[in-house]
Short mmCIF file of C-alpha atoms and ligand atoms in Angstrom, two decimals:
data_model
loop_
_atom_site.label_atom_id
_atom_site.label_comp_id
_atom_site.label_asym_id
_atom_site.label_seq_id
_atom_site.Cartn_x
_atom_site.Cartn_y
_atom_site.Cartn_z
CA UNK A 1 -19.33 -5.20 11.86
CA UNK A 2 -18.09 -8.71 10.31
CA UNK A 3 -14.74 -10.22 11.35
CA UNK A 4 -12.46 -8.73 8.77
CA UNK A 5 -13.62 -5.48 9.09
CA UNK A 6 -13.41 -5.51 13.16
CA UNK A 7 -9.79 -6.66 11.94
CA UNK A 8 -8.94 -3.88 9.94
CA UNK A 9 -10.40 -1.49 12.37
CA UNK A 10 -8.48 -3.10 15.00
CA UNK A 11 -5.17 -2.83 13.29
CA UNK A 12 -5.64 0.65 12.11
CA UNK A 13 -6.54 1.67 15.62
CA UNK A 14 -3.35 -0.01 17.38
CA UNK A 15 -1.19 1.23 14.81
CA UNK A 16 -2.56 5.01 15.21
CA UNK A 17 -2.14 4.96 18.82
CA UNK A 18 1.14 3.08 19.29
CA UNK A 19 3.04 5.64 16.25
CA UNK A 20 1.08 8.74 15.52
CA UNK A 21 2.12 11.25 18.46
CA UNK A 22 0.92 15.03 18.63
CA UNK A 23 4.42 16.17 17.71
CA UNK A 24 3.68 14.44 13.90
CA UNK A 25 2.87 17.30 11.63
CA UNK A 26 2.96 16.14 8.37
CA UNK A 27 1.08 12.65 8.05
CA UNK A 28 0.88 10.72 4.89
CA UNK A 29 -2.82 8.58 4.63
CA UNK A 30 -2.67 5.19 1.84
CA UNK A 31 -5.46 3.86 0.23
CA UNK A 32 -7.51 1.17 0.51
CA UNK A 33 -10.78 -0.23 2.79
CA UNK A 34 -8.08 -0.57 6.33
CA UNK A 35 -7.36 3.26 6.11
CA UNK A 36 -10.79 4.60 6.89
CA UNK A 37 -10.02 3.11 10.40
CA UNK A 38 -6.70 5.09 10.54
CA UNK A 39 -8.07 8.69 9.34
CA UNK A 40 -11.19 8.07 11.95
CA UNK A 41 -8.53 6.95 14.62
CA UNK A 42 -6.69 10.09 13.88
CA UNK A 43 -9.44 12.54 13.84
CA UNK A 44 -10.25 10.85 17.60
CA UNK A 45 -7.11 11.89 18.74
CA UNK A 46 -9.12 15.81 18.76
CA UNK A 47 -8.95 19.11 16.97
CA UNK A 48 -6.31 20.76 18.99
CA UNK A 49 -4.13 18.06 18.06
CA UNK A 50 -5.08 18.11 14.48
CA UNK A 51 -5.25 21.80 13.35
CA UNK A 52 -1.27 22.02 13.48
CA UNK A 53 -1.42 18.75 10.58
CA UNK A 54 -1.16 18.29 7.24
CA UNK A 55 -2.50 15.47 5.48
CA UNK A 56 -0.87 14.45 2.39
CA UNK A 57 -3.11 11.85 0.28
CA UNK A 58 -2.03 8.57 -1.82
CA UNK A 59 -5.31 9.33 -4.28
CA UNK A 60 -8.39 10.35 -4.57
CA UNK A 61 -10.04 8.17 -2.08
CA UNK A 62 -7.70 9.53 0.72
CA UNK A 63 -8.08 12.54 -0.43
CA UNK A 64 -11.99 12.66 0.13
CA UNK A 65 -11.16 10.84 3.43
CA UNK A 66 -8.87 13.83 4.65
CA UNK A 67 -11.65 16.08 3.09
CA UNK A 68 -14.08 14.48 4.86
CA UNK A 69 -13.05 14.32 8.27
CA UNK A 70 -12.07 18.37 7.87
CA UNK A 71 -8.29 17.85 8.17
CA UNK A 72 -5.60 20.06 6.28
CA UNK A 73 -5.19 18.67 3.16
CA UNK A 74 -1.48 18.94 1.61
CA UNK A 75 0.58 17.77 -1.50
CA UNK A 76 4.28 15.82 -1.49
CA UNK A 77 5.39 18.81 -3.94
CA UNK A 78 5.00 21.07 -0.53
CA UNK A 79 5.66 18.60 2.21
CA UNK A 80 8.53 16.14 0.81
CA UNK A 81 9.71 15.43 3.99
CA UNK A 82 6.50 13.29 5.90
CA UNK A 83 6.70 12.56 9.37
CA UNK A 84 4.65 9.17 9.36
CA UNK A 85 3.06 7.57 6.47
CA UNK A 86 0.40 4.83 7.65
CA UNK A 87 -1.41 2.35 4.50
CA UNK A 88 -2.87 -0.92 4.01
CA UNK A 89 -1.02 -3.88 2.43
CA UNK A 90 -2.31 -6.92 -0.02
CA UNK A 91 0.75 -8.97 0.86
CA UNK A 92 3.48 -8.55 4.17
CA UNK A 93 5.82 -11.32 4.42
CA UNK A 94 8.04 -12.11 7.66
CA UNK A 95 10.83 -9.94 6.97
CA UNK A 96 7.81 -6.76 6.25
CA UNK A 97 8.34 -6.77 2.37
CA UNK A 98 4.91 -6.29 0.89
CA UNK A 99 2.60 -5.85 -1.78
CA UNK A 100 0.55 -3.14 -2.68
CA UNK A 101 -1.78 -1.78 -5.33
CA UNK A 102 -4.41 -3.65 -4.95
CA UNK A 103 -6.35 -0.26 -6.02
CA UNK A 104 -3.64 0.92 -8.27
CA UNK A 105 -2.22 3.45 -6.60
CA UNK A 106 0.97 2.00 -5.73
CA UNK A 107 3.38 4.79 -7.19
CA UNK A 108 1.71 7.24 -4.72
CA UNK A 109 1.91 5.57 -1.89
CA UNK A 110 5.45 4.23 -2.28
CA UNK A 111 6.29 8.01 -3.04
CA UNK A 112 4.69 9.06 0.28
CA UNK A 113 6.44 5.83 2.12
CA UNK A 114 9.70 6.68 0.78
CA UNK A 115 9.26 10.35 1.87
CA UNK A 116 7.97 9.15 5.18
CA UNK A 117 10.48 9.19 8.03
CA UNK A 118 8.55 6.01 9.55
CA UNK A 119 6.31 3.64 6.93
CA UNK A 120 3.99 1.70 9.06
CA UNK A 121 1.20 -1.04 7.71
CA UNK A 122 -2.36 -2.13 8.81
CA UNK A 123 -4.19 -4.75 7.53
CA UNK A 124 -6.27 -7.26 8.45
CA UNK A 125 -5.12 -11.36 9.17
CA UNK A 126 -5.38 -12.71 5.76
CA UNK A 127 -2.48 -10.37 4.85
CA UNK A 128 -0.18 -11.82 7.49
CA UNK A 129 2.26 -14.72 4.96
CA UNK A 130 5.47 -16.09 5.46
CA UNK A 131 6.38 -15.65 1.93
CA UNK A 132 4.68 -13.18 -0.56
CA UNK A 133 2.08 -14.66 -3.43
CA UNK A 134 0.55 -17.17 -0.77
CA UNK A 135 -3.08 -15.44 -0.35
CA UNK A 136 -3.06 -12.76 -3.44
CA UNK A 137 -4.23 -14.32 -6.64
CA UNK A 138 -3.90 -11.51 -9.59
CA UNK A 139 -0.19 -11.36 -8.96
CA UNK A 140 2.18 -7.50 -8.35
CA UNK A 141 0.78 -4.61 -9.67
CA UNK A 142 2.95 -3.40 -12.16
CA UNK A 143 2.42 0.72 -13.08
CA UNK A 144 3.44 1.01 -17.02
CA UNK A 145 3.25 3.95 -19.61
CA UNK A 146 0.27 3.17 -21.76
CA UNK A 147 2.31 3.36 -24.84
CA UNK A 148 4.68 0.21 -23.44
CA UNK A 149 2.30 -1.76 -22.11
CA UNK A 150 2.41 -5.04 -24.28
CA UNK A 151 6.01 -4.59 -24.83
CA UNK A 152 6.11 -5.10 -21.03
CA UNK A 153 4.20 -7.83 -21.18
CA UNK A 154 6.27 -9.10 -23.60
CA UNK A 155 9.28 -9.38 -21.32
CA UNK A 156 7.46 -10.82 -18.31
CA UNK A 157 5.62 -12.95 -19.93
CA UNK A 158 9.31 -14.44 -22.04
CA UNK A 159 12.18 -12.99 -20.00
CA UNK A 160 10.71 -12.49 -16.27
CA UNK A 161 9.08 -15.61 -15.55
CA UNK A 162 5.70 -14.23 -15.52
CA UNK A 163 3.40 -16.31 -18.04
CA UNK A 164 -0.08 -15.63 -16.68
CA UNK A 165 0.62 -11.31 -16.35
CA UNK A 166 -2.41 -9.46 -17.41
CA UNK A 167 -3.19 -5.95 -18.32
CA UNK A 168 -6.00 -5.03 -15.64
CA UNK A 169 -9.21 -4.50 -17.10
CA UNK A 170 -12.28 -2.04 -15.46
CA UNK A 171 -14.76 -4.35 -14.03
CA UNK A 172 -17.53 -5.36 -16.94
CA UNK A 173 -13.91 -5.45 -19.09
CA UNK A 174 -14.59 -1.70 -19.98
CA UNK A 175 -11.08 -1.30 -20.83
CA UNK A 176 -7.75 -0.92 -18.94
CA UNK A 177 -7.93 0.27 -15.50
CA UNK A 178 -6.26 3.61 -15.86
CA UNK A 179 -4.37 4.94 -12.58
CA UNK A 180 -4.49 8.73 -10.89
CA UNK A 181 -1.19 9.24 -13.03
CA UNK A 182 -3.14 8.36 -16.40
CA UNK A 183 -1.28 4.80 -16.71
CA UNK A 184 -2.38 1.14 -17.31
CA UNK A 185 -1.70 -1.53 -14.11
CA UNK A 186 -0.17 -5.10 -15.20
CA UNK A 187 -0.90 -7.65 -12.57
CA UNK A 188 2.00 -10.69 -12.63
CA UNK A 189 2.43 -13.44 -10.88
CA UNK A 190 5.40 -15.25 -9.73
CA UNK A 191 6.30 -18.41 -8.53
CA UNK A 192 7.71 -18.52 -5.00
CA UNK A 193 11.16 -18.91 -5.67
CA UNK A 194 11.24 -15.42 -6.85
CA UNK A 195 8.85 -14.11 -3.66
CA UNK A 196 12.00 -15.30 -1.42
CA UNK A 197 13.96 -12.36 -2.15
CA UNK A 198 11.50 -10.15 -3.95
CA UNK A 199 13.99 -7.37 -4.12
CA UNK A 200 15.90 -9.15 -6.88
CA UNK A 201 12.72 -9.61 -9.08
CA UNK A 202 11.26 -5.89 -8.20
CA UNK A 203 14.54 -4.36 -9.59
CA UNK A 204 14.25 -6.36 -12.97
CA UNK A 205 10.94 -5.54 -13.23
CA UNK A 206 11.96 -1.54 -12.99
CA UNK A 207 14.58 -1.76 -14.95
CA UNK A 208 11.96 -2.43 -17.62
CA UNK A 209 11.16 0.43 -20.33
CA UNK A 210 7.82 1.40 -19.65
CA UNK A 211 7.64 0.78 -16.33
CA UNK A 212 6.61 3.73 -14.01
CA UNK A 213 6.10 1.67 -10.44
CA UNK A 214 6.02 -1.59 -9.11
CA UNK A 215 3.72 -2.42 -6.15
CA UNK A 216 6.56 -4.20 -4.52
CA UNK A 217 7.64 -2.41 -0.88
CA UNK A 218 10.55 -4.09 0.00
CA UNK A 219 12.65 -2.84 3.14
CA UNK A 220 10.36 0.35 3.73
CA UNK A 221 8.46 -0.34 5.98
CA UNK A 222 9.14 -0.07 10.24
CA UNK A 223 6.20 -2.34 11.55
CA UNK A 224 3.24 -3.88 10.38
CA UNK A 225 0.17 -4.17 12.27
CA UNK A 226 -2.90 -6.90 12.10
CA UNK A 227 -6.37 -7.50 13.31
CA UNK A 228 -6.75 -11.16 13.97
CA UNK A 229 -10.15 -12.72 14.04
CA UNK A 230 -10.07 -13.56 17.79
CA UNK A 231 -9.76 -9.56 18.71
CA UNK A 232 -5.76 -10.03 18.95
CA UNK A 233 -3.29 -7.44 17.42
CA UNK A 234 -0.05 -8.78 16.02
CA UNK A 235 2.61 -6.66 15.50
CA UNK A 236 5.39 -7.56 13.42
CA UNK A 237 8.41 -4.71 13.51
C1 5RP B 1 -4.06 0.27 -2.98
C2 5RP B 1 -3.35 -0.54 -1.96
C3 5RP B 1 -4.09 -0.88 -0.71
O1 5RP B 1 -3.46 -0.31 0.38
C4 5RP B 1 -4.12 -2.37 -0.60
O2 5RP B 1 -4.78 -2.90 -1.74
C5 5RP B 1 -4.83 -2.85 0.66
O3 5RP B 1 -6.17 -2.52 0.64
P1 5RP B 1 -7.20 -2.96 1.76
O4 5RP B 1 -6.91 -2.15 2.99
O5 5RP B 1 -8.54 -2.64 1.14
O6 5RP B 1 -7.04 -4.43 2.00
O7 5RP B 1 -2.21 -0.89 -2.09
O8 5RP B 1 -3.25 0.47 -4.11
#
């Protein structure tokens, strides 16, 4: 296993065994390649354990990874209340604001970390920054209603301070990248005077016709964990 996966792994598995206790019930899974680890982690932890769960998903990849493993599979519509909701991160700054949707699935997951009476993060070292927008080149995924797309990137790219936003494409430039909620993903980047404070900017960008999600997690989450390349853990609450 390289170094960044042995990361992730290593974050996933502190995180699972330092938060996820047998009397969680209802556990929420995020997407991405760190959560693997956690599902894998969590399926360690034994069948007696896990037969009184239910799994809620962020997509369709955790979906096939609760699948998978055999664990109960569940939907927010049922379980709105989650006990713990555990995901990866593109972004966490020193006061644990992220940013997610890296795989477009951002409204999901901040549904099931809202729900979530304790949001925890895993990720791997090169997701550890001071201020958002250091490492993360394509910018925060924005989720917007096909049908408003260019009028939203009409207002980042002249009222937000967002020049460079895109529209995502499918890789080969297929078309848009089209989410699990049948919407297009603008990436935008910002300069870091606005990554200081991201609240601020994440509430003007919602306040934006058109826009479903953004993929910035500010104040949610209770700790974030990551794998450093020496075999370390740090933990960041
Ligand atoms: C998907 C996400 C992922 O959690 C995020 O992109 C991190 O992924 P990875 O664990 O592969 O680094 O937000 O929308």
């Amino acid at each position: 296993m390289d170094l960044i996966e042995e990361s992730k792994r290593l974050a996933a598995y502190t995180a699972v065994d330092q938060h996820v206790k047998p009397e969680h019930k209802i556990i929420g899974v995020g997407s991405g390649s760190t959560v693997p680890y956690v599902v894998d982690r969590i399926f360690q932890q034994g069948k007696e354990v896990n037969k009184g769960r239910v799994f809620i998903p962020t997509g369709f990849q955790s979906r096939q990874l609760i699948v998978s493993a055999g664990l109960s599979l569940g939907d927010v519509d049922e379980y709105p209340a989650i006990d713990i909701t555990i995901d990866g991160a593109d972004e966490v700054d020193h006061q644990l604001n992220c940013v997610k949707g890296g795989g477009a699935c951002h409204l999901r997951e901040k549904v099931l970390a809202e729900a979530a009476h304790t949001f925890v993060l895993v990720a791997d070292y090169r997701k550890n920054v001071q201020y958002l927008g250091t490492n993360f080149l394509s910018g925060v995924p924005i989720e917007v209603v096909p049908f408003a797309y260019a009028k939203v990137l009409n207002n980042l790219h002249h009222s937000l301070g967002s020049p460079k936003a895109t529209l995502r494409m499918a890789v080969k430039k297929a078309g848009p990248v089209v989410t699990d909620n049948g919407n297009f993903v603008i990436d935008a980047p910002f300069e870091r005077e606005h990554m200081i404070d991201p609240q601020i900017i994440m509430s003007k960008i919602k306040m934006l016709t058109g826009v479903v999600e953004v993929g910035l997690f500010c104040g949610m989450a209770k700790a974030a964990y990551f794998g450093n390349e020496d075999g370390t853990v740090t933990i960041r609450w």
